[in-house]
Structure formats: structure tokens, C-alpha cells
XYZ file of C-alpha atoms in Angstrom:
518
model
C 8.566 33.096 -21.776
C 4.728 33.337 -20.776
C 4.136 30.048 -21.784
C 6.920 28.711 -19.990
C 5.851 30.472 -16.626
C 2.410 29.263 -17.197
C 3.326 25.742 -17.271
C 5.299 26.091 -14.479
C 2.565 27.506 -12.296
C 0.166 24.247 -14.190
C 2.347 22.000 -12.619
C 2.996 23.605 -9.399
C -0.910 23.673 -8.707
C -0.845 20.259 -9.561
C 1.962 19.361 -7.455
C 0.156 20.905 -4.296
C -3.022 19.039 -4.919
C -1.333 16.084 -5.584
C 0.651 16.066 -2.584
C -2.184 17.398 -0.107
C -4.211 14.204 -1.846
C -1.717 11.692 -0.588
C -1.632 13.346 2.874
C -5.276 12.654 3.056
C -5.181 9.044 2.268
C -2.227 8.989 4.820
C -3.625 10.768 7.285
C -7.260 8.888 7.080
C -5.396 5.022 6.952
C -3.296 5.660 10.006
C -5.521 7.340 12.259
C -8.295 4.602 11.374
C -6.045 1.450 12.232
C -3.886 2.919 14.709
C -7.561 3.302 16.315
C -8.728 -0.261 15.502
C -5.501 -1.902 16.571
C -4.311 0.204 19.910
C -2.827 -3.185 21.203
C -0.469 -3.303 18.041
C -0.077 0.272 17.442
C 3.951 -0.514 16.314
C 2.858 -3.443 13.909
C 0.113 -1.342 12.225
C 2.555 1.641 11.503
C 5.430 -0.427 10.660
C 3.360 -2.007 8.161
C 1.281 0.914 6.808
C 4.630 2.951 6.282
C 6.484 -0.358 4.428
C 3.971 -0.318 1.932
C 4.029 3.048 1.390
C 8.020 2.967 0.597
C 7.342 0.246 -1.532
C 4.661 1.941 -3.762
C 7.093 3.819 -6.115
C 8.946 0.495 -7.125
C 5.922 -0.922 -7.367
C 3.707 2.096 -10.061
C 7.297 1.754 -11.825
C 6.711 -2.079 -12.528
C 3.318 -0.937 -13.844
C 3.784 2.078 -15.620
C 6.543 -0.056 -17.779
C 4.642 -2.871 -17.961
C 1.295 -1.380 -18.973
C 1.505 2.335 -20.122
C 5.345 2.785 -21.295
C 6.000 5.142 -23.314
C 2.613 7.119 -22.389
C 2.790 8.904 -19.796
C -0.685 10.891 -20.166
C -2.413 7.688 -19.879
C -0.374 6.433 -16.869
C -1.272 9.886 -14.958
C -4.697 9.560 -15.727
C -4.957 6.371 -14.197
C -2.589 7.654 -11.219
C -5.121 10.344 -10.580
C -8.447 8.355 -11.194
C -7.107 5.234 -9.640
C -6.983 5.954 -5.898
C -10.055 8.228 -6.189
C -12.085 5.385 -7.137
C -10.440 2.863 -4.387
C -11.205 5.680 -1.705
C -15.016 6.150 -2.960
C -15.412 2.216 -2.776
C -13.728 1.574 0.362
C -15.129 4.751 2.307
C -18.013 2.798 3.138
C -15.974 -0.093 5.334
C -12.847 1.497 6.240
C -14.091 3.020 10.101
C -13.225 2.806 13.672
C -14.345 -0.458 14.927
C -14.747 -0.968 19.002
C -12.906 -3.784 20.115
C -15.014 -6.332 20.926
C -14.209 -8.643 25.122
C -14.153 -11.357 23.442
C -11.532 -10.639 20.646
C -8.843 -13.017 20.530
C -5.298 -11.287 21.016
C -3.963 -14.581 18.739
C -6.215 -13.852 15.926
C -4.808 -10.224 15.479
C -0.814 -11.862 16.162
C -1.456 -14.330 12.984
C -3.038 -11.738 10.787
C 0.059 -9.526 11.829
C 2.664 -11.798 11.005
C 0.611 -12.936 7.387
C 1.212 -9.463 6.523
C 4.462 -9.172 7.379
C 5.315 -12.244 5.621
C 3.653 -10.880 2.328
C 5.042 -7.611 2.647
C 8.950 -9.122 2.714
C 7.794 -10.917 0.030
C 6.406 -8.504 -1.939
C 9.983 -6.292 -1.518
C 12.667 -9.553 -2.230
C 9.871 -10.067 -5.524
C 10.366 -6.150 -6.449
C 13.918 -6.390 -6.161
C 14.690 -9.692 -7.985
C 12.379 -8.817 -10.513
C 14.389 -5.105 -11.154
C 17.790 -6.416 -10.891
C 16.842 -8.978 -13.527
C 15.358 -6.385 -16.044
C 18.270 -4.137 -15.656
C 20.823 -7.232 -16.349
C 18.940 -8.629 -19.487
C 16.176 -7.955 -22.321
C 12.905 -8.731 -20.859
C 9.996 -9.574 -23.455
C 6.524 -8.372 -23.094
C 5.139 -11.888 -21.811
C 7.635 -12.281 -19.503
C 7.329 -8.455 -17.934
C 3.296 -8.897 -17.857
C 3.556 -12.282 -15.924
C 5.562 -10.077 -13.406
C 3.329 -7.516 -12.989
C 0.383 -9.870 -12.478
C 2.576 -11.845 -10.075
C 3.110 -8.563 -8.135
C -0.612 -7.721 -8.140
C -1.384 -10.816 -6.589
C 0.905 -10.677 -4.180
C -0.143 -7.138 -3.482
C -3.955 -8.179 -3.106
C -2.918 -11.034 -0.977
C -3.408 -9.543 2.338
C -7.136 -8.927 1.536
C -7.236 -12.878 2.853
C -6.100 -11.750 6.355
C -9.552 -10.916 7.633
C -10.661 -14.143 6.413
C -7.966 -16.075 8.466
C -8.782 -14.217 11.415
C -12.202 -14.828 11.635
C -11.362 -18.711 10.997
C -9.189 -18.007 14.219
C -11.592 -16.345 16.566
C -14.191 -18.781 15.492
C -12.293 -21.505 16.759
C -11.146 -19.948 19.761
C -14.910 -18.767 20.619
C -15.688 -22.782 19.958
C -13.154 -24.164 22.319
C -13.854 -21.533 24.955
C -17.750 -22.110 24.971
C -17.148 -26.162 24.792
C -14.724 -25.556 28.046
C -17.289 -23.645 29.853
C -19.860 -26.250 28.913
C -17.908 -28.799 30.562
C -17.368 -26.878 33.788
C -20.884 -26.119 34.258
C -21.770 -29.819 34.110
C -19.288 -30.716 36.706
C -21.070 -27.828 38.974
C -23.616 -29.651 41.307
C -27.501 -27.936 40.742
C -27.440 -26.108 43.780
C -24.315 -24.467 43.457
C -24.884 -23.680 39.997
C -28.234 -22.062 40.967
C -26.142 -20.045 43.663
C -24.050 -18.917 41.056
C -26.863 -18.223 38.348
C -28.384 -15.563 41.319
C -25.289 -14.138 42.076
C -24.226 -13.275 38.281
C -27.742 -11.006 38.137
C -26.860 -7.191 37.962
C -27.234 -5.497 41.215
C -27.916 -2.324 38.922
C -29.809 -2.216 35.741
C -28.153 -2.686 32.303
C -28.402 1.253 31.630
C -26.413 2.132 35.505
C -23.984 -0.439 34.521
C -22.487 1.475 31.199
C -22.970 4.949 33.277
C -19.323 6.221 33.765
C -18.862 7.204 37.311
C -17.127 10.487 38.228
C -17.070 12.976 41.061
C -16.346 16.628 42.237
C -14.237 17.526 44.996
C -17.554 18.748 46.667
C -18.482 14.959 46.725
C -15.322 13.527 48.441
C -17.165 13.633 51.802
C -20.287 12.112 50.647
C -19.895 10.204 47.234
C -22.988 9.835 45.246
C -23.187 6.409 42.679
C -26.250 6.191 40.294
C -27.590 7.870 37.282
C -26.759 11.285 38.302
C -22.772 11.331 38.260
C -21.172 14.000 36.853
C -18.968 13.995 33.488
C -15.332 14.072 34.622
C -15.095 18.012 33.970
C -13.938 19.000 38.029
C -11.346 20.558 39.622
C -10.014 17.754 42.043
C -10.297 14.567 40.001
C -9.131 10.955 41.393
C -6.849 9.012 38.878
C -9.077 5.882 37.960
C -6.245 4.129 36.107
C -5.730 2.044 39.019
C -8.739 0.095 37.707
C -6.147 -1.474 35.130
C -4.166 -2.544 37.877
C -7.341 -3.713 40.009
C -8.684 -5.686 37.133
C -8.246 -9.389 37.251
C -6.559 -10.828 34.378
C -9.262 -12.971 33.595
C -12.029 -10.367 33.647
C -12.607 -10.625 29.826
C -13.505 -14.101 29.607
C -16.855 -13.360 32.136
C -19.933 -12.809 30.633
C -20.527 -9.109 29.473
C -22.952 -8.221 32.556
C -20.706 -9.725 35.150
C -17.435 -8.377 33.867
C -19.295 -5.130 34.093
C -20.604 -5.488 37.655
C -17.200 -6.662 38.889
C -15.944 -3.525 37.215
C -18.164 -1.070 39.086
C -17.051 -2.937 42.318
C -13.634 -1.822 41.722
C -14.823 1.879 41.044
C -16.452 2.083 43.981
C -13.931 0.824 46.135
C -11.053 3.171 44.501
C -14.363 6.760 45.038
C -14.809 5.110 48.906
C -11.154 5.242 49.062
C -10.397 8.466 47.975
C -13.255 9.891 50.124
C -11.818 8.352 53.205
C -8.156 9.574 51.999
C -6.638 6.627 50.968
C -6.024 8.026 47.246
C -4.543 11.022 46.941
C -6.287 13.970 45.192
C -4.659 16.351 42.598
C -5.532 19.250 41.156
C -5.865 18.846 37.689
C -4.088 21.223 35.121
C -4.701 19.658 31.848
C -4.239 16.300 30.579
C -1.265 14.050 31.249
C 1.084 12.415 29.518
C -0.750 9.406 27.724
C -4.502 11.094 27.835
C -6.194 13.177 25.281
C -4.240 16.347 24.212
C -5.650 18.932 21.666
C -2.570 20.256 19.702
C -2.200 23.560 21.297
C -1.662 21.284 25.009
C 0.877 19.391 22.854
C 2.641 22.777 21.617
C 3.568 23.344 25.218
C 4.723 20.512 26.703
C 8.647 19.618 26.437
C 7.853 16.408 25.270
C 6.375 17.232 22.070
C 9.393 19.799 21.276
C 11.959 17.060 22.229
C 10.772 14.421 19.899
C 9.983 16.988 17.280
C 13.461 18.138 17.169
C 15.131 14.409 17.375
C 12.819 14.050 14.354
C 14.354 16.962 12.709
C 17.638 15.672 13.179
C 17.268 12.045 11.853
C 14.449 12.517 9.006
C 16.481 15.693 7.633
C 19.814 13.982 7.595
C 18.086 10.929 6.004
C 16.691 12.959 3.393
C 19.683 14.108 2.815
C 21.390 11.264 2.027
C 18.514 10.368 -0.150
C 18.362 13.200 -1.946
C 22.196 13.372 -2.848
C 22.954 9.453 -3.090
C 23.319 9.888 -6.899
C 25.968 12.393 -6.661
C 27.553 11.161 -3.387
C 28.440 7.519 -5.545
C 29.835 9.327 -8.675
C 32.100 11.280 -6.351
C 33.412 8.314 -5.022
C 33.871 6.547 -8.987
C 30.903 4.455 -8.911
C 29.382 4.620 -12.625
C 26.255 3.320 -11.955
C 24.560 5.511 -8.964
C 21.100 3.778 -9.686
C 22.077 0.708 -7.932
C 22.632 2.864 -4.555
C 19.331 5.007 -4.961
C 17.276 1.404 -5.384
C 19.220 -0.237 -2.411
C 18.499 2.831 -0.486
C 14.993 2.436 -1.248
C 14.718 -0.815 -0.153
C 16.665 -0.419 3.280
C 14.242 2.244 3.459
C 11.253 -0.087 2.934
C 12.708 -2.506 5.553
C 13.678 0.182 8.237
C 10.012 0.921 8.321
C 9.223 -2.591 8.686
C 12.007 -3.390 11.674
C 11.070 0.424 13.419
C 7.219 -0.664 13.806
C 8.217 -4.203 14.949
C 11.040 -3.581 17.546
C 9.286 -1.034 19.297
C 6.437 -2.607 19.790
C 8.651 -5.501 21.367
C 10.045 -2.806 23.251
C 6.617 -1.696 24.218
C 4.610 -4.691 24.788
C 7.399 -7.124 25.694
C 9.400 -4.905 28.144
C 7.358 -1.855 28.772
C 9.703 0.266 27.829
C 9.371 3.841 25.776
C 9.645 3.550 22.139
C 11.608 6.151 21.760
C 14.831 4.027 22.852
C 14.076 2.064 19.311
C 14.603 5.458 18.334
C 17.890 6.723 19.400
C 19.038 3.377 18.000
C 17.993 4.581 14.539
C 19.716 7.583 14.932
C 22.733 5.740 16.135
C 22.991 3.534 13.344
C 22.130 6.809 10.984
C 25.358 8.154 12.668
C 27.531 4.947 11.958
C 26.176 5.431 8.026
C 27.352 9.115 8.154
C 30.603 8.380 9.446
C 31.468 5.699 6.684
C 29.871 8.097 3.937
C 32.436 10.701 5.329
C 35.238 8.844 5.227
C 34.511 7.100 1.795
C 36.506 4.033 2.489
C 36.657 1.150 -0.021
C 33.280 -0.319 -0.387
C 31.638 1.724 2.727
C 29.447 2.962 0.611
C 27.146 -0.272 0.554
C 27.473 -0.399 4.248
C 26.683 3.255 4.668
C 23.574 2.851 2.447
C 22.293 -0.051 4.492
C 22.500 1.533 8.192
C 21.186 5.498 6.723
C 18.256 3.562 4.749
C 17.237 1.213 7.199
C 17.792 4.035 10.323
C 16.030 6.621 8.259
C 13.331 4.549 7.760
C 12.248 3.029 11.002
C 11.654 6.834 12.056
C 8.472 6.386 10.346
C 8.014 3.106 11.913
C 8.104 4.381 15.682
C 7.163 7.763 15.596
C 3.453 7.646 15.353
C 2.990 5.116 18.206
C 4.797 7.155 20.272
C 2.695 10.302 19.642
C -0.361 8.470 20.187
C 0.779 7.007 23.399
C 2.076 10.380 24.774
C -0.882 12.480 23.272
C -3.693 10.450 23.090
C -5.865 9.099 20.055
C -8.561 11.676 19.923
C -6.381 13.900 18.088
C -3.763 12.128 16.884
C -3.891 12.863 13.087
C -3.279 16.454 14.018
C -0.014 15.681 16.103
C 0.848 13.394 13.251
C 0.663 15.789 10.138
C 2.252 18.323 12.243
C 5.769 16.077 13.184
C 5.522 15.435 8.873
C 6.289 18.938 8.584
C 9.776 17.997 10.346
C 10.800 16.050 7.424
C 11.121 19.237 4.789
C 12.086 21.428 7.399
C 15.025 19.043 7.779
C 15.621 18.363 4.367
C 15.378 22.596 3.110
C 18.262 23.194 5.549
C 20.454 20.222 5.501
C 20.284 19.753 2.237
C 19.729 22.587 0.450
C 21.646 25.152 2.282
C 24.429 22.887 3.904
C 25.281 19.892 1.576
C 24.557 22.076 -1.911
C 26.454 24.878 -0.891
C 29.577 22.857 0.558
C 29.701 20.664 -2.547
C 29.673 23.909 -4.546
C 32.692 24.861 -2.836
C 34.375 21.785 -3.216
C 33.640 21.719 -6.974
C 35.004 25.518 -7.136
C 38.040 24.570 -5.516
C 38.919 21.406 -8.224
C 38.025 23.489 -11.346
C 39.169 26.841 -9.992
C 40.400 28.817 -12.992
C 38.925 26.471 -15.715
C 34.952 26.925 -15.089
C 33.138 29.998 -14.237
C 32.041 29.658 -10.372
C 28.618 30.812 -11.516
C 28.267 28.097 -13.897
C 25.438 25.244 -13.210
C 27.762 22.238 -14.175
C 30.211 22.437 -11.381
C 30.952 18.433 -10.910
C 33.504 17.189 -7.525
C 34.703 14.366 -7.209
C 36.566 12.791 -4.213
C 35.880 11.934 -0.740
C 36.288 15.629 0.204
C 32.879 16.651 -1.495
C 30.623 15.525 0.738
C 32.837 14.616 3.880
C 32.304 18.411 5.913
C 28.426 17.613 4.970
C 28.067 14.222 6.412
C 30.635 14.944 9.487
C 28.147 17.875 10.459
C 25.284 15.071 9.837
C 26.868 12.834 12.265
C 27.073 15.067 14.984
C 23.176 16.167 14.156
C 22.546 12.400 14.795
C 24.274 12.461 18.107
C 22.128 15.426 18.985
C 19.127 13.473 18.183
C 20.007 10.336 20.305
C 20.478 12.766 23.471
C 16.858 14.554 22.744
C 15.641 10.694 22.252
C 17.300 9.600 25.820
C 15.944 12.157 27.536
C 12.035 11.855 26.026
C 12.294 7.990 26.729
C 13.714 9.285 30.635
C 10.835 11.413 30.692
C 7.810 8.902 29.439
C 8.941 5.792 30.976
C 6.095 6.078 33.563
C 3.749 6.222 30.610
C 4.880 2.786 29.095
C 4.959 1.279 32.673
C 1.217 2.156 33.005
C 0.067 1.346 29.535
C 1.818 -2.351 29.346
C 3.239 -2.965 32.852
C 0.540 -4.973 34.079
C 0.569 -7.137 30.970
C 4.018 -8.062 31.385
C 3.442 -9.139 35.810
C 0.716 -11.104 34.075
C 2.629 -13.144 31.975
């Protein structure tokens, strides 16, 4: 008895360490990449979460080829491999400040390339799994499949080289155009422009963050003595983004800083004359950097959190019970639906990130509208699961898989935009708790309890009610469960609509200027 309990304790400790280690990997990669690509947050999160969804299928293929049936050797590689990768990249992966000359075109090309590779990997894995299920594959063929898979996984490492070549080509074209313009300007005019380009203030003053208190409004002062922005009355400097010319990033660094300084001065003088309303600041506003404690008292925080509980909880319940659900509806091979759900989950993560990025950057709409669409897909899928009409399990698996997966491509960018990037890691990991909370309630308490009741009704008098071998057959086994989860998803839709209305101003401020300049 003691040996069994000791083994159970050891397994629990190992699972605790392993799952916490995975969280560190997840948080480090997510936070770093979202900070490095603030203009493409949806793409970054969708791709990272997409590859995360494919990990189980990738490692299954690696185990089958190189380690089966030696489980101990495989576990050793799984324990040591990620650690070695982390030690190797810890000096390379870091937050990088955006440079004025960085091209969005090269960034878009890079993301397009990785999207294509990710889709190819998913399609390739599905084809290999189907082939290995239907025919007996030799070791040589299995090794070939795995080597091709590893090549496809490593292919995105070429992306920085491709992006660098695009930036280099764009930079050369821009410098050539500038030189052509300079040669066409008369000498006297060129001399005047050169003298005008000399900064009015020293270089150090240009980089100084201008700010003032409510006492300074009557006598604005500028220069080296400007105090940091920690005052009771504050002017909202977000108007700088509205005043900046669309081509300001193409100017030389010194001239660009001088132009921004002039815009700041105009806004400060306008505030002093009463043209800009000064408000007493009470903590950060939406879109600014929140601490976790500041976020906990905001309605947006809890509306979005409970919307995620509704979506992630019901989605995990469908995933956890897919085997019993397919068997209760008369399907012999439940592994097919589990594999399909995994693939649709991956596709949903990609689509969630891409669609939310399209809404935000293309139309300046809140990403939470995409979350509402995801919950709507899950609502329809849950209805199909409950009705159990012929063939609807395939469609329901598609809708629930895509809807559930898209949550993890949408939620992280929303958090970074509403609550800021400074404490994004804390907000993200707090929101991850929505998934186990929803799963415990809907899968553990709701689905398991109702399934046992239906199984006991079917086998009343022939089986002990306390037996763990209760089996339920028919549509009634999960009908009530999925009807309740349909209502839960509708509640989630309502919550996301409320969040979308409340945060629409944030997205207009962040992305509205880009749309009007197109």
C-alpha cells in the first residue's frame, strides 16, 4: 500500500514540476514576442499557440520513430531537450526595441511564410497519422516521415534571413530615391534645408520626456528639468499620435525627434491656454500599463475572464469527453474524432490570431468581436452534439475545435492592448486559470454527474450503482450537458459584446489613425 502511495506522490510531484516548467516556457516566449512585435500581436499569438497545439502530435511521431517502446529514454529526452534549447537561446531571445527604419512589409512577409509552414506541418501530420493508421509502415518509411517533419519544423528559422533581405532591399531603394531627390534640388535651396535640419536643442534634450504638473499649467517650462509624469493633473499626450504626419518615420532621426518635440510643445501650450482639458488622473486608463491589482478592480477584467471561463471550460469539456461521446452515439473508432478535434483546435488558434488582427488593424474594431464569433461557433457545435443527428458529430467537432482553439489566439492580444505590455505576463497567467476552473466545473461536476445518472437509468437492476463500469449509450447520455453548455456559451457571447462596446475607444485610438491614413 505504501509503495503505491509513494509512487503516486512521486508522479504528482513530477507533474507539478513539469506543468510549471511549461508555464515558464509559455510565458517567456509569449511576452517576449508580443513586445517585439506590438503591431502584429494577433499574428504572433496565433502562431505560437498554433505550434503549441501541434506539439503533442509532433512528439508522438518522434516517439514512435526513435524511442518506441522505450518510454524511459523518451521521458529523458523530453526532460533534457527543452532545457538544452532554453540554455542555448537564453542569450539570443530578448525584447528588442523597434527601429524607425524597420519595414512592416518585411514583417508581413515573414509572418506569411511562417503561416504557410505551420499549415503545411499540420496537413503533413494529419496525412502521416491517417496513413500509419490504415497501413503497416516500415521503419525506413517512418524515419523518412519524421525527418521531413523535423525539416518543416526548423524551416521558420529561415524567416529572419528573408526579412533581413527584404529590409535591405527596401533600405537601398529608399536611399536611392533620397539621393535622386537631393541631386534635383538647387545648391542654395539644399544649403538652406541643411541648415534648417540642425536640431534647435542638444541631442540629449531631444530624448527628454516632456511632462509637467498642474502647477506648471500657468507657466509651462521645458528643458532638462522637466519632471517625470507622476502628478495629480495630467495632459493626455495620446494626441501626439493624431498630430504626427504619416511620413514622419521616413525622416532622419534628428529631424524626426525635433518634429515630435514641436508637436509636444504645441499641445503643452494649448493645455496652458485651456484648449486641452486637464483631468485629475485616477490610475491608468484602458490601453495604459496596469498592475495586476489595478486590473482586478476593473469591470473589463472580470467580464473578459468569465467569458473565457465560458468558452474554455465548455471547450475542454468537449475535448475530455469526446471518446465517451462518440462511443455513446455509436461510433466504433473514437480516436478519429480526438485527432480531428486536435487539428481543428490548432486551426482555430491560427484563425483566431489572424481574424482578430484583421479586425483590429483593418477596421479598428475590438478583437473581442472575434471572440464572440468563436463562442457562437461553439454554441452551434454544442447544439449539434446535444441533438446527435446522423453525421453531426463531425460538424460539431469542427465547430467546437475551431471555436475553442481561437480563444487562445484572441485573448492574449486583448490583454496586452487593454492592460498594457508592462505586466502582460501576470495578466496572461492569471487568465490561464480560467481554463482549469471551467473544466473542473463543467467536465468534472456537470458532465460526469449527468452521464452517471443516465448510465444508471439504463442499467438499473443489472449493475451496482456504485460501480465504476457504468456505460451509457444513446443521445441522452450527453444531451442535457451540451444543452446547458449551449446556454453558457450564449452568456459568454453577451459578456464579449459588452467588453467590445466598452473597449471600442481603445482600438480607435490604437488603430484608427492607421485606417484614416490608408
